[in-house]
Coordinates of C-alpha atoms in Angstrom, one line a residue:
M18 CA 217.1 -0.8 -5.1
A19 CA 216.4 2.8 -4.4
I20 CA 217.3 4.1 -0.9
L21 CA 214.4 5.6 0.8
P22 CA 214.7 7.9 3.8
P23 CA 212.9 6.8 7.0
T24 CA 209.7 8.5 8.1
P25 CA 211.0 11.8 9.6
R26 CA 210.3 12.2 13.3
L27 CA 211.9 15.6 13.7
P28 CA 212.3 17.5 16.9
P29 CA 211.1 21.1 16.9
P30 CA 213.9 23.3 15.7
A31 CA 216.0 25.0 18.2
P32 CA 215.5 28.8 18.5
E33 CA 217.9 30.4 16.1
P34 CA 220.9 32.1 17.8
T35 CA 221.0 35.9 16.9
H36 CA 224.4 36.9 18.1
M37 CA 227.8 35.1 18.1
P38 CA 230.6 36.4 20.1
T39 CA 233.9 36.2 18.2
N40 CA 237.4 35.7 19.6
T41 CA 235.8 32.9 21.5
L42 CA 236.8 29.3 22.5
Y43 CA 233.9 26.8 23.1
Y44 CA 234.4 23.6 25.1
G45 CA 231.9 21.1 23.9
D46 CA 230.6 19.0 21.2
N47 CA 230.8 21.2 18.1
L48 CA 227.5 20.0 16.8
D49 CA 225.6 21.4 19.8
V50 CA 227.8 24.6 19.9
L51 CA 227.1 25.2 16.2
R52 CA 223.3 24.8 16.7
K53 CA 223.1 26.7 20.0
H54 CA 225.5 29.5 19.5
M55 CA 226.2 30.3 15.8
P56 CA 223.6 32.1 13.7
D57 CA 223.2 31.7 9.9
A58 CA 225.6 33.3 7.6
S59 CA 227.9 34.5 10.3
V60 CA 231.3 33.1 9.3
D61 CA 233.6 34.0 6.5
L62 CA 235.9 31.0 6.4
V63 CA 235.7 27.5 8.0
Y64 CA 238.8 25.4 8.4
L65 CA 238.5 21.9 10.0
D66 CA 241.0 19.2 10.7
P67 CA 239.0 16.5 12.2
P68 CA 240.4 13.3 13.4
F69 CA 240.3 10.9 10.5
N70 CA 241.6 7.5 11.5
S71 CA 245.0 8.2 10.0
Q72 CA 246.8 6.0 12.6
R73 CA 244.7 2.9 12.2
N74 CA 245.1 -0.1 9.8
Y75 CA 242.8 0.9 6.9
N76 CA 241.3 -2.7 6.6
V77 CA 240.5 -2.7 10.3
L78 CA 238.0 0.1 9.8
F79 CA 235.8 -2.2 7.8
K80 CA 235.5 -4.9 10.5
E81 CA 231.8 -5.3 11.4
Q82 CA 230.9 -4.4 15.1
S83 CA 227.6 -5.7 16.4
G84 CA 225.5 -4.7 19.3
L85 CA 224.4 -1.2 20.5
Q86 CA 227.2 1.0 21.4
S87 CA 227.1 4.3 23.3
P88 CA 227.8 7.2 21.0
A89 CA 231.5 7.7 20.2
Q90 CA 233.1 10.8 21.7
I91 CA 236.4 12.4 20.5
K92 CA 239.0 12.5 23.3
A93 CA 242.3 14.4 23.2
F94 CA 244.9 12.7 20.9
T95 CA 242.4 9.9 20.0
D96 CA 241.9 9.1 16.3
T97 CA 239.4 6.2 16.5
W98 CA 235.7 5.8 15.8
E99 CA 233.3 3.0 16.7
W100 CA 229.9 2.3 15.3
S101 CA 226.9 3.6 17.3
E102 CA 223.4 2.5 16.3
E103 CA 222.0 5.3 18.5
A104 CA 224.0 7.9 16.9
Y105 CA 223.1 6.6 13.4
Q106 CA 219.5 6.6 14.1
T107 CA 219.7 10.0 15.6
F108 CA 221.2 11.3 12.4
L109 CA 218.4 9.6 10.3
H110 CA 215.7 11.3 12.2
E111 CA 217.3 14.7 12.4
C112 CA 218.7 15.1 8.9
R113 CA 216.9 17.6 6.9
N114 CA 218.9 17.2 3.7
P115 CA 217.5 14.2 1.4
R116 CA 220.6 14.0 -0.6
L117 CA 222.8 13.8 2.5
L118 CA 220.4 11.2 4.1
N119 CA 220.4 9.0 1.0
L120 CA 224.1 9.3 0.7
V121 CA 224.9 8.1 4.4
Q122 CA 222.3 5.4 4.1
G123 CA 223.8 4.2 1.0
F124 CA 227.5 4.2 2.5
T125 CA 226.1 2.2 5.4
Q126 CA 224.4 -0.5 3.2
M127 CA 227.4 -0.7 0.8
L128 CA 230.2 -0.7 3.5
G129 CA 228.5 -2.0 6.6
R130 CA 228.3 -0.8 10.1
N131 CA 231.9 0.1 11.0
A132 CA 234.4 2.7 11.9
V133 CA 234.2 4.3 8.3
T134 CA 230.4 4.6 8.4
A135 CA 230.6 5.8 12.0
Y136 CA 232.9 8.6 10.9
I137 CA 230.7 9.5 8.0
A138 CA 227.5 9.6 10.0
M139 CA 229.5 11.9 12.6
M140 CA 230.7 14.3 10.1
A141 CA 227.5 14.7 7.9
P142 CA 225.4 16.6 10.2
R143 CA 228.5 18.8 11.3
L144 CA 229.2 19.7 7.7
A145 CA 225.6 20.6 7.1
E146 CA 225.8 23.0 10.0
L147 CA 229.0 24.6 8.9
H148 CA 227.4 25.1 5.5
R149 CA 224.5 26.9 7.3
V150 CA 226.8 29.2 9.3
L151 CA 228.9 30.3 6.2
K152 CA 228.2 33.6 4.5
P153 CA 227.1 33.5 0.8
T154 CA 230.8 34.5 0.0
G155 CA 232.3 32.1 2.5
S156 CA 234.6 29.1 1.9
L157 CA 235.3 25.9 3.7
Y158 CA 238.6 24.0 3.8
L159 CA 238.4 20.3 5.1
H160 CA 241.8 18.9 6.0
C161 CA 241.9 15.0 5.8
D162 CA 244.1 12.2 4.5
P163 CA 243.5 9.8 1.5
T164 CA 241.8 7.1 3.7
A165 CA 238.9 9.5 4.2
S166 CA 239.0 12.2 1.4
H167 CA 236.9 10.3 -1.2
Y168 CA 234.2 9.8 1.3
L169 CA 234.2 13.2 2.6
K170 CA 234.2 14.8 -0.9
L171 CA 230.8 13.0 -1.6
V172 CA 229.5 14.3 1.6
L173 CA 230.6 17.7 0.8
D174 CA 229.0 17.5 -2.7
A175 CA 225.8 16.5 -1.0
V176 CA 225.9 19.5 1.4
F177 CA 227.4 22.2 -0.9
E178 CA 226.5 20.9 -4.4
P179 CA 229.1 19.4 -6.8
T180 CA 229.5 22.8 -8.5
R181 CA 230.7 24.4 -5.4
F182 CA 233.9 22.2 -5.4
R183 CA 236.9 24.4 -6.1
S184 CA 240.2 22.5 -5.4
E185 CA 241.6 19.4 -4.0
I186 CA 244.9 20.6 -2.4
I187 CA 247.7 18.1 -1.8
W188 CA 250.0 19.0 1.1
Q189 CA 253.2 17.1 1.4
R190 CA 253.2 16.6 5.1
T191 CA 256.4 14.5 5.4
S192 CA 259.4 13.6 3.5
A193 CA 259.9 10.3 1.8
H194 CA 260.5 7.3 4.0
N195 CA 261.2 3.7 3.5
D196 CA 259.3 1.2 5.6
S197 CA 260.0 -1.9 3.5
G198 CA 262.2 -3.2 6.3
Q199 CA 259.1 -3.2 8.5
G200 CA 257.2 -5.2 5.9
R201 CA 255.3 -2.3 4.3
K202 CA 254.2 -3.4 0.6
Q203 CA 252.7 -0.2 -0.7
H204 CA 253.8 3.3 -1.7
G205 CA 254.9 5.7 1.0
R206 CA 252.0 7.7 2.1
I207 CA 253.5 11.4 2.5
H208 CA 250.5 13.7 1.8
D209 CA 247.3 15.1 3.3
V210 CA 244.3 16.2 1.3
V211 CA 242.5 19.7 1.8
L212 CA 239.2 20.0 0.1
F213 CA 238.1 23.6 -0.8
Y214 CA 234.5 24.3 -1.2
T215 CA 232.6 27.6 -1.4
K216 CA 229.0 28.3 -0.4
G217 CA 228.3 30.5 -3.5
D218 CA 229.6 31.2 -6.9
D219 CA 231.0 34.6 -5.8
W220 CA 233.4 33.9 -3.1
Q221 CA 236.2 35.8 -1.3
W222 CA 239.5 35.2 -3.0
N223 CA 243.0 36.8 -2.6
Q224 CA 245.6 35.5 -5.1
T225 CA 248.6 34.3 -3.2
Y226 CA 252.1 33.7 -4.5
T227 CA 255.3 31.8 -3.7
P228 CA 258.9 33.0 -4.6
Y229 CA 260.3 31.7 -7.7
D230 CA 262.9 28.9 -7.5
Q231 CA 266.5 29.6 -8.3
D232 CA 266.5 27.4 -11.4
Y233 CA 263.7 29.5 -12.9
L234 CA 265.4 32.8 -12.0
D235 CA 268.8 31.6 -13.4
T236 CA 266.9 30.4 -16.7
F237 CA 264.7 33.4 -17.3
Y238 CA 265.9 36.4 -15.4
R239 CA 269.4 36.3 -16.6
H240 CA 269.6 39.9 -17.9
V241 CA 270.8 42.7 -15.7
E242 CA 270.1 46.3 -16.4
P243 CA 273.6 48.1 -16.1
A244 CA 272.2 51.3 -14.8
T245 CA 270.2 49.9 -12.0
G246 CA 271.3 46.4 -11.4
R247 CA 267.7 45.1 -11.7
L248 CA 267.1 41.7 -13.2
Y249 CA 264.7 41.3 -16.0
R250 CA 263.6 39.0 -18.7
L251 CA 262.2 39.6 -22.3
G252 CA 258.5 38.9 -22.9
D253 CA 256.6 38.5 -26.1
L254 CA 254.9 41.7 -27.4
T255 CA 253.1 40.0 -30.3
A256 CA 249.4 39.3 -29.9
P257 CA 248.1 35.9 -29.2
G258 CA 245.8 34.7 -32.0
G259 CA 247.6 37.0 -34.6
A260 CA 245.5 37.7 -37.5
D261 CA 242.3 36.0 -36.1
P262 CA 239.6 38.5 -36.7
A263 CA 237.8 37.6 -33.6
K264 CA 240.8 38.8 -31.6
R265 CA 240.7 42.3 -33.3
N266 CA 244.5 42.6 -32.6
P267 CA 246.1 45.9 -33.8
H268 CA 248.5 45.6 -36.9
Y269 CA 251.1 48.1 -37.6
E270 CA 254.9 48.6 -38.0
F271 CA 257.0 49.4 -34.9
L272 CA 260.8 49.7 -35.0
G273 CA 261.0 48.4 -38.5
V274 CA 259.0 45.3 -37.8
T275 CA 255.4 44.8 -38.9
R276 CA 253.4 42.4 -36.6
Y277 CA 250.0 41.9 -35.0
W278 CA 250.7 43.4 -31.4
R279 CA 249.4 43.2 -27.9
F280 CA 249.1 46.9 -27.5
A281 CA 247.9 49.7 -29.6
K282 CA 250.6 51.9 -31.3
E283 CA 250.2 54.7 -28.8
R284 CA 250.8 52.4 -25.9
M285 CA 253.8 50.8 -27.6
E286 CA 255.3 54.2 -28.1
E287 CA 254.8 55.0 -24.4
L288 CA 256.5 51.8 -23.3
W289 CA 259.4 52.5 -25.7
Q290 CA 259.9 55.9 -24.3
A291 CA 259.8 54.6 -20.6
G292 CA 262.6 52.0 -21.5
R293 CA 260.3 49.1 -21.1
V294 CA 260.7 47.8 -24.8
I295 CA 264.0 46.6 -26.1
Q296 CA 265.3 45.7 -29.5
T297 CA 268.3 43.4 -29.3
R298 CA 269.5 44.3 -32.8
P299 CA 268.1 46.2 -35.9
G300 CA 265.2 44.2 -37.5
A301 CA 264.7 41.9 -34.5
V302 CA 261.3 41.7 -33.0
P303 CA 260.9 44.2 -30.1
A304 CA 260.4 42.4 -26.6
Y305 CA 259.0 43.7 -23.4
K306 CA 261.4 44.2 -20.4
R307 CA 259.8 42.4 -17.4
Y308 CA 261.6 43.2 -14.1
L309 CA 261.8 40.6 -11.4
D310 CA 261.2 43.0 -8.7
E311 CA 257.7 43.8 -10.2
M312 CA 256.7 40.2 -10.3
P313 CA 254.6 38.9 -7.3
G314 CA 255.8 35.4 -7.8
V315 CA 254.3 32.1 -8.7
P316 CA 250.5 31.9 -8.3
I317 CA 249.7 29.2 -5.7
Q318 CA 248.8 25.9 -7.3
D319 CA 247.1 22.8 -5.8
V320 CA 250.2 20.9 -4.8
W321 CA 252.0 22.4 -1.8
T322 CA 255.5 21.1 -1.2
D323 CA 257.0 24.2 0.2
I324 CA 255.6 24.2 3.7
P325 CA 257.4 21.6 5.8
P326 CA 255.8 19.6 8.6
L327 CA 256.7 20.3 12.2
G328 CA 260.0 18.6 12.9
A329 CA 260.9 17.4 16.4
Q330 CA 263.0 20.5 16.9
A331 CA 260.5 22.9 15.4
R332 CA 260.2 26.2 17.5
E333 CA 256.4 26.2 17.3
R334 CA 256.0 22.5 18.2
L335 CA 253.9 22.0 21.2
G336 CA 253.8 18.1 21.5
Y337 CA 250.2 17.9 20.1
P338 CA 250.4 14.9 17.7
T339 CA 248.2 16.4 14.8
Q340 CA 249.7 19.9 15.1
K341 CA 249.9 21.8 11.8
P342 CA 252.3 24.5 10.8
V343 CA 251.1 28.1 11.3
A344 CA 252.4 28.7 7.8
L345 CA 249.9 26.3 6.3
L346 CA 246.9 28.0 8.0
E347 CA 248.2 31.5 7.2
R348 CA 248.2 30.5 3.4
I349 CA 244.6 29.3 3.6
L350 CA 243.4 32.3 5.6
S351 CA 245.2 34.8 3.4
A352 CA 243.6 33.4 0.3
S353 CA 240.1 33.3 1.5
S354 CA 239.6 35.9 4.1
N355 CA 240.4 39.5 4.8
P356 CA 241.4 41.3 8.0
G357 CA 238.4 41.6 10.3
D358 CA 236.6 38.5 8.8
V359 CA 235.4 35.6 11.0
V360 CA 237.3 32.3 10.9
L361 CA 235.9 29.3 12.5
D362 CA 237.7 26.0 13.5
P363 CA 235.2 23.4 14.9
F364 CA 237.9 20.8 15.7
C365 CA 240.5 23.4 16.9
G366 CA 242.8 20.9 18.8
C367 CA 245.9 22.9 19.8
G368 CA 244.6 26.1 18.1
T369 CA 246.8 26.7 15.0
A370 CA 244.0 28.1 13.1
V371 CA 243.2 30.4 16.0
V372 CA 246.9 31.6 16.3
A373 CA 246.9 32.2 12.5
A374 CA 243.7 34.2 12.5
Q375 CA 244.9 36.2 15.4
R376 CA 248.2 37.0 13.7
L377 CA 246.5 38.0 10.5
G378 CA 244.0 40.4 12.1
R379 CA 241.0 38.0 11.7
Q380 CA 238.2 37.4 14.2
W381 CA 238.1 33.7 15.4
V382 CA 236.0 31.1 17.0
G383 CA 237.4 27.7 18.1
I384 CA 235.5 24.7 19.3
D385 CA 236.9 21.5 20.9
V386 CA 235.5 18.7 23.0
A387 CA 238.6 18.1 25.1
H388 CA 239.6 20.3 28.0
V389 CA 243.2 19.7 27.5
A390 CA 242.9 21.3 24.0
I391 CA 241.2 24.4 25.4
A392 CA 243.8 24.7 28.0
L393 CA 246.7 24.3 25.6
I394 CA 245.2 27.0 23.4
K395 CA 244.9 29.4 26.3
Y396 CA 248.6 28.8 27.1
R397 CA 249.4 29.4 23.5
L398 CA 247.5 32.7 23.1
T399 CA 249.2 33.9 26.3
D400 CA 252.7 32.9 25.1
S401 CA 252.3 34.1 21.6
F402 CA 250.3 37.3 22.0
N403 CA 250.1 38.0 25.8
L404 CA 246.2 37.5 25.5
Q405 CA 244.3 36.8 28.7
P406 CA 240.9 35.0 29.0
K407 CA 238.1 37.3 29.9
A408 CA 240.1 40.4 29.2
D409 CA 241.0 39.6 25.6
Y410 CA 238.7 36.7 24.5
L411 CA 236.0 34.6 25.9
V412 CA 236.0 30.8 26.9
I413 CA 232.4 29.3 27.0
G414 CA 231.6 25.9 28.3
E415 CA 234.3 25.4 30.9
P416 CA 233.5 25.4 34.5
T417 CA 233.9 28.9 36.2
T418 CA 232.2 28.0 39.4
D419 CA 232.2 25.3 42.0
A420 CA 228.8 24.2 40.9
E421 CA 229.8 23.9 37.3
A422 CA 232.9 22.0 38.3
R423 CA 230.8 19.5 40.1
A424 CA 228.4 19.2 37.3
L425 CA 231.4 18.3 35.0
A426 CA 232.6 15.7 37.5
N427 CA 229.1 14.0 37.5
Q428 CA 228.9 14.1 33.9
D429 CA 232.4 13.0 32.7
R430 CA 235.0 12.2 35.4
D431 CA 237.8 11.8 32.9
E432 CA 237.2 15.2 31.5
F433 CA 237.0 16.8 34.9
Q434 CA 240.4 15.3 35.7
K435 CA 241.9 16.8 32.5
W436 CA 240.2 20.3 33.2
A437 CA 241.5 20.2 36.8
V438 CA 245.0 19.4 35.7
G439 CA 244.7 22.4 33.3
L440 CA 244.1 24.7 36.3
V441 CA 247.7 24.3 37.2
P442 CA 249.8 26.6 34.9
R443 CA 252.1 24.6 32.6
A444 CA 250.9 21.3 33.9
M445 CA 250.7 18.4 31.5
L446 CA 248.5 15.3 31.6
Y447 CA 250.2 12.2 32.8
Q448 CA 250.5 9.9 29.7
Q449 CA 250.1 6.3 31.1
K450 CA 251.4 3.5 28.8
K451 CA 249.3 0.6 30.2
G452 CA 247.2 -0.2 33.1
A453 CA 246.4 2.3 36.0
D454 CA 248.0 5.7 36.3
G455 CA 249.7 4.8 39.6
G456 CA 248.0 7.7 41.4
V457 CA 249.5 10.4 39.0
D458 CA 247.0 12.5 37.0
G459 CA 249.3 15.3 35.9
L460 CA 252.9 16.4 36.1
L461 CA 254.7 19.8 36.5
Y462 CA 258.4 20.2 36.0
F463 CA 260.2 23.2 37.1
R464 CA 263.8 24.5 37.6
D465 CA 264.7 27.0 40.3
D466 CA 268.5 26.3 40.5
A467 CA 271.2 25.1 38.2
A468 CA 270.5 21.4 39.3
D469 CA 268.4 19.1 37.5
P470 CA 264.6 20.0 37.0
K471 CA 262.4 19.2 39.8
K472 CA 259.0 17.5 39.5
A473 CA 255.6 18.1 41.0
V474 CA 253.1 15.3 40.8
I475 CA 249.3 16.1 40.5
Q476 CA 246.3 14.1 41.6
V477 CA 242.6 14.9 41.1
K478 CA 240.0 13.5 43.3
S479 CA 236.3 14.2 42.2
G480 CA 234.7 12.1 45.0
H481 CA 234.8 12.6 48.7
P482 CA 238.5 12.7 49.9
S483 CA 239.6 10.7 52.8
L484 CA 242.6 10.2 55.0
G485 CA 243.3 6.9 53.1
H486 CA 243.4 8.9 49.9
A487 CA 246.0 11.3 51.4
R488 CA 248.2 8.5 52.7
D489 CA 248.1 6.9 49.3
F490 CA 249.2 10.2 47.7
A491 CA 252.1 10.6 50.3
H492 CA 253.3 7.3 49.0
V493 CA 253.0 8.5 45.4
I494 CA 255.2 11.6 46.1
A495 CA 257.9 9.4 47.8
R496 CA 257.8 6.8 45.0
E497 CA 258.1 9.3 42.2
K498 CA 260.7 11.2 44.0
A499 CA 258.8 14.4 43.5
T500 CA 259.7 17.7 45.2
L501 CA 256.1 18.7 45.6
G502 CA 252.7 16.9 45.6
L503 CA 249.7 18.8 44.4
Y504 CA 246.3 17.4 45.3
I505 CA 243.1 18.9 43.7
T506 CA 239.6 18.1 45.2
L507 CA 236.1 19.1 45.0
D508 CA 235.5 18.9 48.7
P509 CA 237.9 20.4 51.2
P510 CA 240.3 18.1 52.8
T511 CA 239.5 17.0 56.3
T512 CA 241.7 17.7 59.4
P513 CA 243.2 14.3 59.5
M514 CA 244.2 14.8 55.7
L515 CA 245.8 18.0 56.5
R516 CA 247.9 16.3 59.3
E517 CA 249.0 13.6 57.0
A518 CA 250.3 16.2 54.5
D519 CA 252.2 17.9 57.3
T520 CA 254.2 14.9 58.0
L521 CA 256.0 15.4 54.6
G522 CA 257.4 18.7 55.8
F523 CA 258.5 21.6 53.7
Y524 CA 260.7 22.2 50.6
T525 CA 263.0 25.2 51.0
T526 CA 263.8 27.2 47.7
P527 CA 267.3 27.8 46.8
L528 CA 266.7 31.5 46.1
G529 CA 265.1 33.3 48.9
G530 CA 264.8 30.3 51.4
H531 CA 261.0 30.2 51.2
R532 CA 259.5 27.1 52.9
L533 CA 256.9 25.6 50.8
P534 CA 254.6 22.5 51.9
R535 CA 255.7 19.5 49.9
F536 CA 252.2 18.1 50.1
Q537 CA 249.5 20.8 49.1
F538 CA 245.7 20.8 48.8
R539 CA 243.5 23.1 46.8
T540 CA 239.9 22.7 45.9
A541 CA 238.8 23.4 42.3
E542 CA 236.8 26.4 43.8
Q543 CA 240.1 27.8 45.3
L544 CA 241.9 27.5 41.9
L545 CA 239.0 29.2 40.1
A546 CA 239.2 32.0 42.6
N547 CA 243.0 32.5 41.8
Q548 CA 244.3 30.8 45.0
P549 CA 247.0 28.6 43.3
F550 CA 249.4 26.2 44.6
Q551 CA 252.6 27.4 46.0
I552 CA 255.3 27.0 43.4
P553 CA 258.6 28.7 43.7
S554 CA 258.2 32.3 42.3
S555 CA 261.7 31.9 40.7
A556 CA 260.8 28.6 39.0
L557 CA 261.0 28.2 35.3
L558 CA 258.1 25.9 34.4
L559 CA 259.0 23.3 32.1
G560 CA 255.6 21.5 31.4
V561 CA 253.4 22.3 28.4
A562 CA 255.8 23.5 25.6
T563 CA 256.0 27.3 25.3
A564 CA 254.8 28.7 22.1
P565 CA 257.0 31.3 20.3
K566 CA 256.3 34.9 20.6
L567 CA 254.4 36.0 17.4
T568 CA 253.9 39.5 16.1
T569 CA 250.6 40.4 14.3
D570 CA 252.7 41.1 11.2
P571 CA 253.5 37.8 9.5
G572 CA 256.3 39.6 7.6
Q573 CA 258.2 40.0 10.8
Q574 CA 260.5 37.3 12.4
T575 CA 259.1 35.2 15.1
L576 CA 260.9 35.2 18.4
D577 CA 261.6 32.4 20.8
L578 CA 260.7 33.0 24.5

């Protein structure tokens, strides 16, 4: 039965954005950001690594979910999707691409209303917007895994047209492993898929290479030129196709050998005089001397096994579960963009694409819906390049005033909490296992002497604070054996709350003997106004992992802090 689109009830189109600031981080839903902030044909390269249910049992994705659900929202480190009838109907009424509309409807009818079709319905309008913002010579790389790649390829075919598909890159993201002892009854899954599409038929492309492996060198480049020590191999000088009239290959005698040759006789004489043609013995067919140091390497193919994943001890590892190696992004950016081009990552996570773009001299735009991701990228840009928000790049969508902070708290208290914890440098979110958080929203570890690291506990209160809240937090500080307690509020603490905090006394720093209140209050407005908590000035902060220093020359060695 033919699948017919619903009667469109399209809203009036939003005004077209006319200017897009680059080197910018956006907090928010990437669909809204793309529509409101990014003009047509403004981006040279898109890389996206959206969550794709990789940590879930594949069969569970097809479990039917009944009833109306609120639209699923991506949260930091969350890789799950739930069906939302509201979100699906919104897509049906807003989609202006008939092929895409029919495809998503067909998936829904065939697979049912479940996490897979929720994921497809979420990705479809975003891919349509990404196609819109690409320049005619632009490229898109979509990073996913085998549980989603076949669906997403069809969605991309509907958006870009099938003829604009260029490659399916296989990246070996982990080494072989054996899970049979845990009951696994299938092949080990060790790769990701990267789908490469272009907007047009004339796209930016820079051929990239990998070094030859040693076995290849030992087999082919086994000759050494005595005078220079240069390694070389012997290449065929006879012409492909030989006597084929269509090839029009030159035919003549050279060094006593008559053949159809690759080069005209004059060119062959030049190569002979330059020492680039060698005859191993009289009467032997001359060969071309191909030096190893003149060869760029092996052209990149579509199976990448030479870029290892980030191990537990990797210098660039930040603790973000889906973090990709900078080398992977540098390969993609080097192949499909030039210095000065604009690179967009609409699911930027911990910002690896942003870091690679900055290092390679590209302009960049990153979008994420989680405040913790934006905070992590800001730390990373400071650590790696000494870049500072406002001075070196923009952050749009994060609260910058007390009124905006209150608006975020009213809209989403969970995201307000994550954002507020991010106002404390190097603080990390408290990762609760089960149940309540026990009064701890964030943690900050620091070392200001040779003893064990010290701990500061952080609590965020978006409602009206009270004396009872302060007493509860004083108990948390004692229970956690914390050196400091940092309390973030919207409204200023009351006088009884301040008196309660005073009862915990002071922490005296080993160096300098400075007395710091053990229980400290700051409002979000104070933190935004650069009135931070009192942390020992000599402390080495040990919270969010520090990214390695990077040069803007990828050929130079990276340095640890």
